[in-house]
Each structure stands twice: as C-alpha cells, then as structure tokens.
Amino acid sequence: MKLGLIGLGRMGGNMTRRLLQGGHQVVVYDPQPEAVKAAATQGAMPSASITELVGSLEAPRIIWLMVPSGDITESVVIEVAAVLAAGDVVIDGGNSNYKDSIRRGALLEQRGIHFVDVGTSGGIWGLAEGYSMMVGGTEAAIELIRPALETLAPAPDRGWGHVGPTGAGHFVKMVHNGIEYGLMQAYAEGFEIMRAKQEFALDVHQIAEIWRFGSVVRSWLLDLAASALEQDADLSGIKGWVADSGEGRWTVFEAIDQDVPAPVITLSLMMRFASRQQDSYAAKLLAALRNQFGGHAVKREQ
C-alpha cells in the first residue's frame, strides 16, 4: 500500500523504515528538510509540503501523523484535513490525550474523513522488534490501514489490535504508560534497597541478569535495566531527574474521575515530581516541625 507519513523524528523515521522494509510505498514530509532527505535515502518519496504529500497519494488517501502531542498535532490535523476528501484517513500515532482524539475524530467525521488514533509503544526498539499498537476508530477505517498495522507490529497477528471507537486507542496507551510508571518505580526502589545493603556488597548487574530468566519479575524493562547496569552499575554521570511526558498524569486524573484507587501509579508520578526538586520546602518544614515539638536537631545549610 501507499501512504503518507508526517513527522520524521526518531519514532516516525523508524516507522518509515519499517514500512519501507515491508514493501510499502511511503511519502514523507517533515518541517526539517534534512529529515526528509534522510528518509529519501532509505527509499521514501520526499515531499516539500503537506499539500504536495497529499497530492502524491491516490484515494482513499492515508496520512499517518507522528508529531508531538498538543498544539502541533492540532494544527497538523487541521492542515491535513483541509486538503483531504471524504473517505480519506488520518492516523494519529502520537501520545495525544484521548479526549482530544475524540474531539478531532468528531470534527473530521463531519467531512466524511476517517480518524484513527493509534497508541504506539516500542520506542527506539520498534524498528527491529516491531511496535505494540492500540487502535481506536471505525472498523471500516482500520480495515483500510490494516496492511500498515500488520507490517509495523511484531507480527501480523500479534502486538496490535482494534480496542474500541475513536479515542480508545489513546486511552489504552495512556493507561499502558501509567502502568509503566509503576513498574519502573518498583524496579528503581528495589535496586536502591539492594545497593544500600553495603555489608553484602551486592552486584546489582549480576542480580538483574539472574532475575531475567525464570523469575516472576522478569520483563523487558528488567532487560533494559540489566543493560544499563552492565554499562555502569553506579550510573555515574546520570542525574536523578525524571521527566514525565503527560500520560502518567492523565492516568491519575482518569482514576480520580472514575473513582478507581490507583495508589501505585499515583505515587510513582509523585516520585518523578520529587526527583526534580533541588531543595524541598516541604522537607524543610518537616524538619522545623520536629524541632519545634520535640527539640530534634536540624541540619543547617552551609
């Protein structure tokens, strides 16, 4: 099949390569001409604008977006929709908020344009391993893009699925990332406890390798932890500052909206906030309170 792909960052570039390797024709566009040139060397058809990209496709035209969530996605969806026609398909493969996807789907539906939200997991390993894709939209739209989904997935019948109507794909990906926060936090805490037990002089890389095989806590995240610890068990040069890209927050908000207790995911998000504090005012107040009611000593800043 032939489709257009807009957004050639790391994920979009790798997805383009995997589609090309699968025998698909891919027309690409990115605001950075260098990214378009790099994709062209891999076999993609370059375009200098969204209008040119759309003009290179035959109906029903399929446009896959891999751009940052938020205002950029909003503007690109509007720009693309303006040059499409009824029966065409717009796919958002980024990490958009599912509520935005529902709204965008309704907006495009008014013009007869299909909107498909694809929650995509796989990161930098997707090119080699395939992507896990949680797909929301109509059955008709998903049948049109099935060949691309089957190529991008780890296998045609594995690692992807139609999970529900428009918005459902990004909703499931949101929860997926919330779970990821909790798993990562549990590994981080466990390995820190082991490093703190200095009398045993534990080799945390060795332990990670042991756990990778047969253990009930084995996972791909543990594989990645083992790889990182093999390179440097002290993780020297890495600052303990952990960002969050939004999905964990949205998962916590949704848990509150649905009255669902989610303490592990919520606390893992809070720990990311804590990692960014150079100096905690709350901790200072705790120390001051202990000093006030119990005369406990406080450490003074130098």
JSON list of C-alpha atoms in Angstrom, two decimals, residues 18-235:
[
{"chain": "A", "resi": 18, "resn": "ARG", "atom": "CA", "xyz": [9.94, -0.50, 8.84]},
{"chain": "A", "resi": 19, "resn": "LEU", "atom": "CA", "xyz": [7.11, 0.27, 6.38]},
{"chain": "A", "resi": 20, "resn": "LEU", "atom": "CA", "xyz": [9.59, 0.50, 3.53]},
{"chain": "A", "resi": 21, "resn": "GLN", "atom": "CA", "xyz": [11.19, -2.79, 4.56]},
{"chain": "A", "resi": 22, "resn": "GLY", "atom": "CA", "xyz": [7.70, -4.30, 4.49]},
{"chain": "A", "resi": 23, "resn": "GLY", "atom": "CA", "xyz": [7.26, -3.33, 0.86]},
{"chain": "A", "resi": 24, "resn": "HIS", "atom": "CA", "xyz": [5.03, -0.28, 1.31]},
{"chain": "A", "resi": 25, "resn": "GLN", "atom": "CA", "xyz": [5.43, 2.99, -0.54]},
{"chain": "A", "resi": 26, "resn": "VAL", "atom": "CA", "xyz": [5.81, 5.91, 1.87]},
{"chain": "A", "resi": 27, "resn": "VAL", "atom": "CA", "xyz": [5.60, 9.60, 1.00]},
{"chain": "A", "resi": 28, "resn": "VAL", "atom": "CA", "xyz": [7.16, 11.68, 3.77]},
{"chain": "A", "resi": 29, "resn": "TYR", "atom": "CA", "xyz": [7.10, 15.26, 5.00]},
{"chain": "A", "resi": 30, "resn": "ASP", "atom": "CA", "xyz": [8.80, 17.00, 7.91]},
{"chain": "A", "resi": 31, "resn": "PRO", "atom": "CA", "xyz": [9.49, 20.71, 8.56]},
{"chain": "A", "resi": 32, "resn": "GLN", "atom": "CA", "xyz": [13.18, 19.78, 8.72]},
{"chain": "A", "resi": 33, "resn": "PRO", "atom": "CA", "xyz": [14.40, 19.23, 5.12]},
{"chain": "A", "resi": 34, "resn": "GLU", "atom": "CA", "xyz": [17.35, 17.19, 6.40]},
{"chain": "A", "resi": 35, "resn": "ALA", "atom": "CA", "xyz": [14.97, 14.63, 7.89]},
{"chain": "A", "resi": 36, "resn": "VAL", "atom": "CA", "xyz": [13.14, 14.33, 4.58]},
{"chain": "A", "resi": 37, "resn": "LYS", "atom": "CA", "xyz": [16.42, 13.84, 2.72]},
{"chain": "A", "resi": 38, "resn": "ALA", "atom": "CA", "xyz": [17.50, 11.14, 5.17]},
{"chain": "A", "resi": 39, "resn": "ALA", "atom": "CA", "xyz": [14.21, 9.27, 4.67]},
{"chain": "A", "resi": 40, "resn": "ALA", "atom": "CA", "xyz": [14.60, 9.57, 0.90]},
{"chain": "A", "resi": 41, "resn": "THR", "atom": "CA", "xyz": [17.96, 7.79, 1.09]},
{"chain": "A", "resi": 42, "resn": "GLN", "atom": "CA", "xyz": [16.08, 4.87, 2.68]},
{"chain": "A", "resi": 43, "resn": "GLY", "atom": "CA", "xyz": [13.63, 4.72, -0.24]},
{"chain": "A", "resi": 44, "resn": "ALA", "atom": "CA", "xyz": [10.85, 7.07, 0.87]},
{"chain": "A", "resi": 45, "resn": "MET", "atom": "CA", "xyz": [9.31, 9.55, -1.57]},
{"chain": "A", "resi": 46, "resn": "PRO", "atom": "CA", "xyz": [10.11, 13.10, -0.38]},
{"chain": "A", "resi": 47, "resn": "SER", "atom": "CA", "xyz": [7.67, 16.00, -0.37]},
{"chain": "A", "resi": 48, "resn": "ALA", "atom": "CA", "xyz": [8.20, 19.67, 0.37]},
{"chain": "A", "resi": 49, "resn": "SER", "atom": "CA", "xyz": [4.79, 20.35, 1.92]},
{"chain": "A", "resi": 50, "resn": "ILE", "atom": "CA", "xyz": [1.70, 18.68, 3.28]},
{"chain": "A", "resi": 51, "resn": "THR", "atom": "CA", "xyz": [-0.20, 19.67, 0.15]},
{"chain": "A", "resi": 52, "resn": "GLU", "atom": "CA", "xyz": [2.44, 18.05, -2.04]},
{"chain": "A", "resi": 53, "resn": "LEU", "atom": "CA", "xyz": [2.37, 14.91, 0.10]},
{"chain": "A", "resi": 54, "resn": "VAL", "atom": "CA", "xyz": [-1.41, 14.58, -0.16]},
{"chain": "A", "resi": 55, "resn": "GLY", "atom": "CA", "xyz": [-1.23, 15.21, -3.92]},
{"chain": "A", "resi": 56, "resn": "SER", "atom": "CA", "xyz": [1.14, 12.25, -4.28]},
{"chain": "A", "resi": 57, "resn": "LEU", "atom": "CA", "xyz": [-1.43, 9.79, -2.93]},
{"chain": "A", "resi": 58, "resn": "GLU", "atom": "CA", "xyz": [-4.43, 8.11, -4.51]},
{"chain": "A", "resi": 59, "resn": "ALA", "atom": "CA", "xyz": [-7.85, 7.93, -2.88]},
{"chain": "A", "resi": 60, "resn": "PRO", "atom": "CA", "xyz": [-8.56, 6.78, -0.30]},
{"chain": "A", "resi": 61, "resn": "ARG", "atom": "CA", "xyz": [-5.52, 8.68, 0.96]},
{"chain": "A", "resi": 62, "resn": "ILE", "atom": "CA", "xyz": [-3.95, 7.55, 4.23]},
{"chain": "A", "resi": 63, "resn": "ILE", "atom": "CA", "xyz": [-1.95, 10.05, 6.27]},
{"chain": "A", "resi": 64, "resn": "TRP", "atom": "CA", "xyz": [-0.07, 8.88, 9.36]},
{"chain": "A", "resi": 65, "resn": "LEU", "atom": "CA", "xyz": [0.96, 11.61, 11.82]},
{"chain": "A", "resi": 66, "resn": "MET", "atom": "CA", "xyz": [3.94, 11.14, 14.14]},
{"chain": "A", "resi": 67, "resn": "VAL", "atom": "CA", "xyz": [4.20, 14.61, 15.65]},
{"chain": "A", "resi": 68, "resn": "PRO", "atom": "CA", "xyz": [4.38, 15.85, 19.27]},
{"chain": "A", "resi": 69, "resn": "SER", "atom": "CA", "xyz": [1.06, 15.84, 21.13]},
{"chain": "A", "resi": 70, "resn": "GLY", "atom": "CA", "xyz": [-0.74, 19.09, 21.87]},
{"chain": "A", "resi": 71, "resn": "ASP", "atom": "CA", "xyz": [-0.84, 22.21, 19.73]},
{"chain": "A", "resi": 72, "resn": "ILE", "atom": "CA", "xyz": [1.36, 20.74, 16.99]},
{"chain": "A", "resi": 73, "resn": "THR", "atom": "CA", "xyz": [-0.92, 17.75, 16.50]},
{"chain": "A", "resi": 74, "resn": "GLU", "atom": "CA", "xyz": [-3.94, 20.05, 16.49]},
{"chain": "A", "resi": 75, "resn": "SER", "atom": "CA", "xyz": [-2.53, 22.33, 13.80]},
{"chain": "A", "resi": 76, "resn": "VAL", "atom": "CA", "xyz": [-1.32, 19.47, 11.61]},
{"chain": "A", "resi": 77, "resn": "VAL", "atom": "CA", "xyz": [-4.67, 17.66, 11.79]},
{"chain": "A", "resi": 78, "resn": "ILE", "atom": "CA", "xyz": [-6.45, 20.85, 10.71]},
{"chain": "A", "resi": 79, "resn": "GLU", "atom": "CA", "xyz": [-3.96, 21.49, 7.91]},
{"chain": "A", "resi": 80, "resn": "VAL", "atom": "CA", "xyz": [-4.16, 17.93, 6.62]},
{"chain": "A", "resi": 81, "resn": "ALA", "atom": "CA", "xyz": [-7.95, 17.78, 6.81]},
{"chain": "A", "resi": 82, "resn": "ALA", "atom": "CA", "xyz": [-8.21, 20.94, 4.72]},
{"chain": "A", "resi": 83, "resn": "VAL", "atom": "CA", "xyz": [-6.71, 19.15, 1.69]},
{"chain": "A", "resi": 84, "resn": "LEU", "atom": "CA", "xyz": [-8.34, 15.73, 2.14]},
{"chain": "A", "resi": 85, "resn": "ALA", "atom": "CA", "xyz": [-11.70, 14.45, 0.95]},
{"chain": "A", "resi": 86, "resn": "ALA", "atom": "CA", "xyz": [-14.43, 12.14, 2.19]},
{"chain": "A", "resi": 87, "resn": "GLY", "atom": "CA", "xyz": [-13.19, 8.57, 2.57]},
{"chain": "A", "resi": 88, "resn": "ASP", "atom": "CA", "xyz": [-9.59, 9.54, 3.36]},
{"chain": "A", "resi": 89, "resn": "VAL", "atom": "CA", "xyz": [-7.94, 8.50, 6.64]},
{"chain": "A", "resi": 90, "resn": "VAL", "atom": "CA", "xyz": [-5.95, 10.49, 9.19]},
{"chain": "A", "resi": 91, "resn": "ILE", "atom": "CA", "xyz": [-3.99, 8.45, 11.76]},
{"chain": "A", "resi": 92, "resn": "ASP", "atom": "CA", "xyz": [-2.55, 9.99, 14.92]},
{"chain": "A", "resi": 93, "resn": "GLY", "atom": "CA", "xyz": [0.21, 7.69, 16.13]},
{"chain": "A", "resi": 94, "resn": "GLY", "atom": "CA", "xyz": [1.49, 10.05, 18.81]},
{"chain": "A", "resi": 95, "resn": "ASN", "atom": "CA", "xyz": [0.72, 10.32, 22.51]},
{"chain": "A", "resi": 96, "resn": "SER", "atom": "CA", "xyz": [-2.32, 12.58, 22.29]},
{"chain": "A", "resi": 97, "resn": "ASN", "atom": "CA", "xyz": [-4.84, 12.90, 25.07]},
{"chain": "A", "resi": 98, "resn": "TYR", "atom": "CA", "xyz": [-7.74, 10.59, 24.26]},
{"chain": "A", "resi": 99, "resn": "LYS", "atom": "CA", "xyz": [-10.24, 13.40, 24.83]},
{"chain": "A", "resi": 100, "resn": "ASP", "atom": "CA", "xyz": [-8.54, 15.42, 22.09]},
{"chain": "A", "resi": 101, "resn": "SER", "atom": "CA", "xyz": [-8.70, 12.38, 19.82]},
{"chain": "A", "resi": 102, "resn": "ILE", "atom": "CA", "xyz": [-12.44, 12.01, 20.39]},
{"chain": "A", "resi": 103, "resn": "ARG", "atom": "CA", "xyz": [-12.93, 15.69, 19.54]},
{"chain": "A", "resi": 104, "resn": "ARG", "atom": "CA", "xyz": [-10.73, 15.53, 16.45]},
{"chain": "A", "resi": 105, "resn": "GLY", "atom": "CA", "xyz": [-12.48, 12.40, 15.28]},
{"chain": "A", "resi": 106, "resn": "ALA", "atom": "CA", "xyz": [-15.87, 14.10, 15.53]},
{"chain": "A", "resi": 107, "resn": "LEU", "atom": "CA", "xyz": [-14.54, 17.14, 13.68]},
{"chain": "A", "resi": 108, "resn": "LEU", "atom": "CA", "xyz": [-13.21, 15.08, 10.76]},
{"chain": "A", "resi": 109, "resn": "GLU", "atom": "CA", "xyz": [-16.30, 12.88, 10.70]},
{"chain": "A", "resi": 110, "resn": "GLN", "atom": "CA", "xyz": [-18.33, 15.94, 9.72]},
{"chain": "A", "resi": 111, "resn": "ARG", "atom": "CA", "xyz": [-16.35, 15.98, 6.48]},
{"chain": "A", "resi": 112, "resn": "GLY", "atom": "CA", "xyz": [-16.52, 12.24, 5.96]},
{"chain": "A", "resi": 113, "resn": "ILE", "atom": "CA", "xyz": [-12.83, 11.79, 6.84]},
{"chain": "A", "resi": 114, "resn": "HIS", "atom": "CA", "xyz": [-11.87, 8.82, 9.00]},
{"chain": "A", "resi": 115, "resn": "PHE", "atom": "CA", "xyz": [-9.81, 9.48, 12.11]},
{"chain": "A", "resi": 116, "resn": "VAL", "atom": "CA", "xyz": [-7.85, 6.65, 13.74]},
{"chain": "A", "resi": 117, "resn": "ASP", "atom": "CA", "xyz": [-5.94, 7.01, 17.00]},
{"chain": "A", "resi": 118, "resn": "VAL", "atom": "CA", "xyz": [-3.06, 4.57, 17.38]},
{"chain": "A", "resi": 119, "resn": "GLY", "atom": "CA", "xyz": [-1.41, 4.40, 20.77]},
{"chain": "A", "resi": 120, "resn": "THR", "atom": "CA", "xyz": [2.10, 3.29, 19.85]},
{"chain": "A", "resi": 121, "resn": "SER", "atom": "CA", "xyz": [4.65, 1.64, 22.13]},
{"chain": "A", "resi": 122, "resn": "GLY", "atom": "CA", "xyz": [8.09, 0.38, 21.23]},
{"chain": "A", "resi": 123, "resn": "GLY", "atom": "CA", "xyz": [10.34, 3.42, 21.38]},
{"chain": "A", "resi": 124, "resn": "ILE", "atom": "CA", "xyz": [13.72, 3.17, 19.71]},
{"chain": "A", "resi": 125, "resn": "TRP", "atom": "CA", "xyz": [13.43, -0.64, 19.55]},
{"chain": "A", "resi": 126, "resn": "GLY", "atom": "CA", "xyz": [10.35, -0.62, 17.34]},
{"chain": "A", "resi": 127, "resn": "LEU", "atom": "CA", "xyz": [12.30, -0.75, 14.07]},
{"chain": "A", "resi": 128, "resn": "ALA", "atom": "CA", "xyz": [13.85, -4.10, 14.95]},
{"chain": "A", "resi": 129, "resn": "GLU", "atom": "CA", "xyz": [11.24, -5.58, 17.28]},
{"chain": "A", "resi": 130, "resn": "GLY", "atom": "CA", "xyz": [8.00, -4.12, 15.93]},
{"chain": "A", "resi": 131, "resn": "TYR", "atom": "CA", "xyz": [5.56, -1.77, 17.59]},
{"chain": "A", "resi": 132, "resn": "SER", "atom": "CA", "xyz": [2.74, -2.52, 20.00]},
{"chain": "A", "resi": 133, "resn": "MET", "atom": "CA", "xyz": [-0.29, -0.62, 18.73]},
{"chain": "A", "resi": 134, "resn": "MET", "atom": "CA", "xyz": [-3.60, 0.04, 20.43]},
{"chain": "A", "resi": 135, "resn": "VAL", "atom": "CA", "xyz": [-6.01, 1.18, 17.74]},
{"chain": "A", "resi": 136, "resn": "GLY", "atom": "CA", "xyz": [-9.20, 3.23, 18.08]},
{"chain": "A", "resi": 137, "resn": "GLY", "atom": "CA", "xyz": [-11.62, 4.04, 15.27]},
{"chain": "A", "resi": 138, "resn": "THR", "atom": "CA", "xyz": [-14.24, 2.52, 13.00]},
{"chain": "A", "resi": 139, "resn": "GLU", "atom": "CA", "xyz": [-13.91, -0.98, 11.63]},
{"chain": "A", "resi": 140, "resn": "ALA", "atom": "CA", "xyz": [-14.02, 0.36, 8.07]},
{"chain": "A", "resi": 141, "resn": "ALA", "atom": "CA", "xyz": [-11.11, 2.75, 8.66]},
{"chain": "A", "resi": 142, "resn": "ILE", "atom": "CA", "xyz": [-9.00, 0.11, 10.35]},
{"chain": "A", "resi": 143, "resn": "GLU", "atom": "CA", "xyz": [-9.51, -2.33, 7.50]},
{"chain": "A", "resi": 144, "resn": "LEU", "atom": "CA", "xyz": [-8.14, 0.32, 5.14]},
{"chain": "A", "resi": 145, "resn": "ILE", "atom": "CA", "xyz": [-4.93, 0.65, 7.17]},
{"chain": "A", "resi": 146, "resn": "ARG", "atom": "CA", "xyz": [-4.60, -3.00, 8.24]},
{"chain": "A", "resi": 147, "resn": "PRO", "atom": "CA", "xyz": [-1.64, -3.75, 5.91]},
{"chain": "A", "resi": 148, "resn": "ALA", "atom": "CA", "xyz": [0.41, -0.97, 7.54]},
{"chain": "A", "resi": 149, "resn": "LEU", "atom": "CA", "xyz": [-0.54, -2.08, 11.04]},
{"chain": "A", "resi": 150, "resn": "GLU", "atom": "CA", "xyz": [0.41, -5.68, 10.29]},
{"chain": "A", "resi": 151, "resn": "THR", "atom": "CA", "xyz": [3.79, -4.54, 8.98]},
{"chain": "A", "resi": 152, "resn": "LEU", "atom": "CA", "xyz": [4.57, -2.26, 11.91]},
{"chain": "A", "resi": 153, "resn": "ALA", "atom": "CA", "xyz": [3.53, -4.82, 14.54]},
{"chain": "A", "resi": 154, "resn": "PRO", "atom": "CA", "xyz": [5.87, -7.56, 15.82]},
{"chain": "A", "resi": 155, "resn": "ALA", "atom": "CA", "xyz": [3.80, -9.98, 13.70]},
{"chain": "A", "resi": 156, "resn": "PRO", "atom": "CA", "xyz": [0.65, -9.56, 11.57]},
{"chain": "A", "resi": 157, "resn": "ASP", "atom": "CA", "xyz": [-1.48, -11.25, 14.23]},
{"chain": "A", "resi": 158, "resn": "ARG", "atom": "CA", "xyz": [0.37, -10.17, 17.36]},
{"chain": "A", "resi": 159, "resn": "GLY", "atom": "CA", "xyz": [1.11, -6.94, 19.20]},
{"chain": "A", "resi": 160, "resn": "TRP", "atom": "CA", "xyz": [-1.73, -4.83, 17.82]},
{"chain": "A", "resi": 161, "resn": "GLY", "atom": "CA", "xyz": [-5.49, -4.73, 17.96]},
{"chain": "A", "resi": 162, "resn": "HIS", "atom": "CA", "xyz": [-8.65, -2.71, 17.43]},
{"chain": "A", "resi": 163, "resn": "VAL", "atom": "CA", "xyz": [-9.54, -1.86, 21.02]},
{"chain": "A", "resi": 164, "resn": "GLY", "atom": "CA", "xyz": [-12.61, 0.33, 20.53]},
{"chain": "A", "resi": 165, "resn": "PRO", "atom": "CA", "xyz": [-14.07, 3.50, 18.97]},
{"chain": "A", "resi": 166, "resn": "THR", "atom": "CA", "xyz": [-12.21, 6.74, 18.33]},
{"chain": "A", "resi": 167, "resn": "GLY", "atom": "CA", "xyz": [-10.26, 7.73, 21.43]},
{"chain": "A", "resi": 168, "resn": "ALA", "atom": "CA", "xyz": [-9.98, 4.20, 22.79]},
{"chain": "A", "resi": 169, "resn": "GLY", "atom": "CA", "xyz": [-6.53, 3.67, 21.30]},
{"chain": "A", "resi": 170, "resn": "HIS", "atom": "CA", "xyz": [-5.01, 6.67, 23.04]},
{"chain": "A", "resi": 171, "resn": "PHE", "atom": "CA", "xyz": [-6.94, 5.88, 26.23]},
{"chain": "A", "resi": 172, "resn": "VAL", "atom": "CA", "xyz": [-5.45, 2.38, 26.43]},
{"chain": "A", "resi": 173, "resn": "LYS", "atom": "CA", "xyz": [-1.97, 3.75, 25.64]},
{"chain": "A", "resi": 174, "resn": "MET", "atom": "CA", "xyz": [-2.41, 6.29, 28.45]},
{"chain": "A", "resi": 175, "resn": "VAL", "atom": "CA", "xyz": [-3.13, 3.52, 30.95]},
{"chain": "A", "resi": 176, "resn": "HIS", "atom": "CA", "xyz": [-0.24, 1.49, 29.49]},
{"chain": "A", "resi": 177, "resn": "ASN", "atom": "CA", "xyz": [2.13, 4.34, 30.28]},
{"chain": "A", "resi": 178, "resn": "GLY", "atom": "CA", "xyz": [0.68, 4.74, 33.77]},
{"chain": "A", "resi": 179, "resn": "ILE", "atom": "CA", "xyz": [1.42, 1.07, 34.44]},
{"chain": "A", "resi": 180, "resn": "GLU", "atom": "CA", "xyz": [4.91, 1.62, 33.04]},
{"chain": "A", "resi": 181, "resn": "TYR", "atom": "CA", "xyz": [5.48, 4.35, 35.65]},
{"chain": "A", "resi": 182, "resn": "GLY", "atom": "CA", "xyz": [4.62, 1.93, 38.46]},
{"chain": "A", "resi": 183, "resn": "LEU", "atom": "CA", "xyz": [6.79, -0.88, 37.12]},
{"chain": "A", "resi": 184, "resn": "MET", "atom": "CA", "xyz": [9.78, 1.40, 36.64]},
{"chain": "A", "resi": 185, "resn": "GLN", "atom": "CA", "xyz": [9.41, 2.83, 40.14]},
{"chain": "A", "resi": 186, "resn": "ALA", "atom": "CA", "xyz": [9.26, -0.65, 41.71]},
{"chain": "A", "resi": 187, "resn": "TYR", "atom": "CA", "xyz": [12.46, -1.72, 39.95]},
{"chain": "A", "resi": 188, "resn": "ALA", "atom": "CA", "xyz": [14.18, 1.54, 40.93]},
{"chain": "A", "resi": 189, "resn": "GLU", "atom": "CA", "xyz": [13.26, 1.19, 44.59]},
{"chain": "A", "resi": 190, "resn": "GLY", "atom": "CA", "xyz": [14.23, -2.49, 44.76]},
{"chain": "A", "resi": 191, "resn": "PHE", "atom": "CA", "xyz": [17.66, -1.93, 43.28]},
{"chain": "A", "resi": 192, "resn": "GLU", "atom": "CA", "xyz": [18.27, 1.03, 45.57]},
{"chain": "A", "resi": 193, "resn": "ILE", "atom": "CA", "xyz": [17.44, -1.09, 48.63]},
{"chain": "A", "resi": 194, "resn": "MET", "atom": "CA", "xyz": [19.97, -3.70, 47.48]},
{"chain": "A", "resi": 195, "resn": "ARG", "atom": "CA", "xyz": [22.70, -1.10, 46.90]},
{"chain": "A", "resi": 196, "resn": "ALA", "atom": "CA", "xyz": [22.05, 0.34, 50.37]},
{"chain": "A", "resi": 197, "resn": "LYS", "atom": "CA", "xyz": [22.84, -3.05, 51.99]},
{"chain": "A", "resi": 198, "resn": "GLN", "atom": "CA", "xyz": [26.56, -2.37, 51.77]},
{"chain": "A", "resi": 199, "resn": "GLU", "atom": "CA", "xyz": [27.62, -5.22, 54.04]},
{"chain": "A", "resi": 200, "resn": "PHE", "atom": "CA", "xyz": [26.61, -7.72, 51.34]},
{"chain": "A", "resi": 201, "resn": "ALA", "atom": "CA", "xyz": [28.43, -5.85, 48.54]},
{"chain": "A", "resi": 202, "resn": "LEU", "atom": "CA", "xyz": [25.74, -6.97, 46.12]},
{"chain": "A", "resi": 203, "resn": "ASP", "atom": "CA", "xyz": [26.44, -6.87, 42.39]},
{"chain": "A", "resi": 204, "resn": "VAL", "atom": "CA", "xyz": [23.21, -5.34, 41.11]},
{"chain": "A", "resi": 205, "resn": "HIS", "atom": "CA", "xyz": [24.01, -6.12, 37.48]},
{"chain": "A", "resi": 206, "resn": "GLN", "atom": "CA", "xyz": [24.53, -9.78, 38.36]},
{"chain": "A", "resi": 207, "resn": "ILE", "atom": "CA", "xyz": [21.20, -9.82, 40.19]},
{"chain": "A", "resi": 208, "resn": "ALA", "atom": "CA", "xyz": [19.41, -8.21, 37.26]},
{"chain": "A", "resi": 209, "resn": "GLU", "atom": "CA", "xyz": [20.81, -10.93, 34.99]},
{"chain": "A", "resi": 210, "resn": "ILE", "atom": "CA", "xyz": [19.67, -13.65, 37.42]},
{"chain": "A", "resi": 211, "resn": "TRP", "atom": "CA", "xyz": [16.16, -12.23, 37.55]},
{"chain": "A", "resi": 212, "resn": "ARG", "atom": "CA", "xyz": [15.91, -12.02, 33.75]},
{"chain": "A", "resi": 213, "resn": "PHE", "atom": "CA", "xyz": [15.48, -15.80, 33.48]},
{"chain": "A", "resi": 214, "resn": "GLY", "atom": "CA", "xyz": [12.78, -17.74, 35.28]},
{"chain": "A", "resi": 215, "resn": "SER", "atom": "CA", "xyz": [11.94, -15.03, 37.79]},
{"chain": "A", "resi": 216, "resn": "VAL", "atom": "CA", "xyz": [8.37, -13.82, 38.24]},
{"chain": "A", "resi": 217, "resn": "VAL", "atom": "CA", "xyz": [9.65, -10.23, 37.93]},
{"chain": "A", "resi": 218, "resn": "ARG", "atom": "CA", "xyz": [11.34, -10.75, 34.56]},
{"chain": "A", "resi": 219, "resn": "SER", "atom": "CA", "xyz": [10.32, -8.27, 31.87]},
{"chain": "A", "resi": 220, "resn": "TRP", "atom": "CA", "xyz": [11.64, -6.16, 29.01]},
{"chain": "A", "resi": 221, "resn": "LEU", "atom": "CA", "xyz": [12.11, -3.29, 31.46]},
{"chain": "A", "resi": 222, "resn": "LEU", "atom": "CA", "xyz": [14.33, -5.58, 33.55]},
{"chain": "A", "resi": 223, "resn": "ASP", "atom": "CA", "xyz": [16.28, -6.45, 30.39]},
{"chain": "A", "resi": 224, "resn": "LEU", "atom": "CA", "xyz": [16.85, -2.73, 29.86]},
{"chain": "A", "resi": 225, "resn": "ALA", "atom": "CA", "xyz": [17.84, -2.26, 33.49]},
{"chain": "A", "resi": 226, "resn": "ALA", "atom": "CA", "xyz": [20.39, -5.05, 33.16]},
{"chain": "A", "resi": 227, "resn": "SER", "atom": "CA", "xyz": [21.80, -3.39, 30.05]},
{"chain": "A", "resi": 228, "resn": "ALA", "atom": "CA", "xyz": [22.15, -0.04, 31.81]},
{"chain": "A", "resi": 229, "resn": "LEU", "atom": "CA", "xyz": [23.76, -1.62, 34.91]},
{"chain": "A", "resi": 230, "resn": "GLU", "atom": "CA", "xyz": [26.18, -3.60, 32.79]},
{"chain": "A", "resi": 231, "resn": "GLN", "atom": "CA", "xyz": [27.48, -0.36, 31.29]},
{"chain": "A", "resi": 232, "resn": "ASP", "atom": "CA", "xyz": [27.79, 1.38, 34.66]},
{"chain": "A", "resi": 233, "resn": "ALA", "atom": "CA", "xyz": [26.41, -0.12, 37.88]},
{"chain": "A", "resi": 234, "resn": "ASP", "atom": "CA", "xyz": [26.95, 3.21, 39.68]},
{"chain": "A", "resi": 235, "resn": "LEU", "atom": "CA", "xyz": [25.01, 5.10, 36.97]}
]
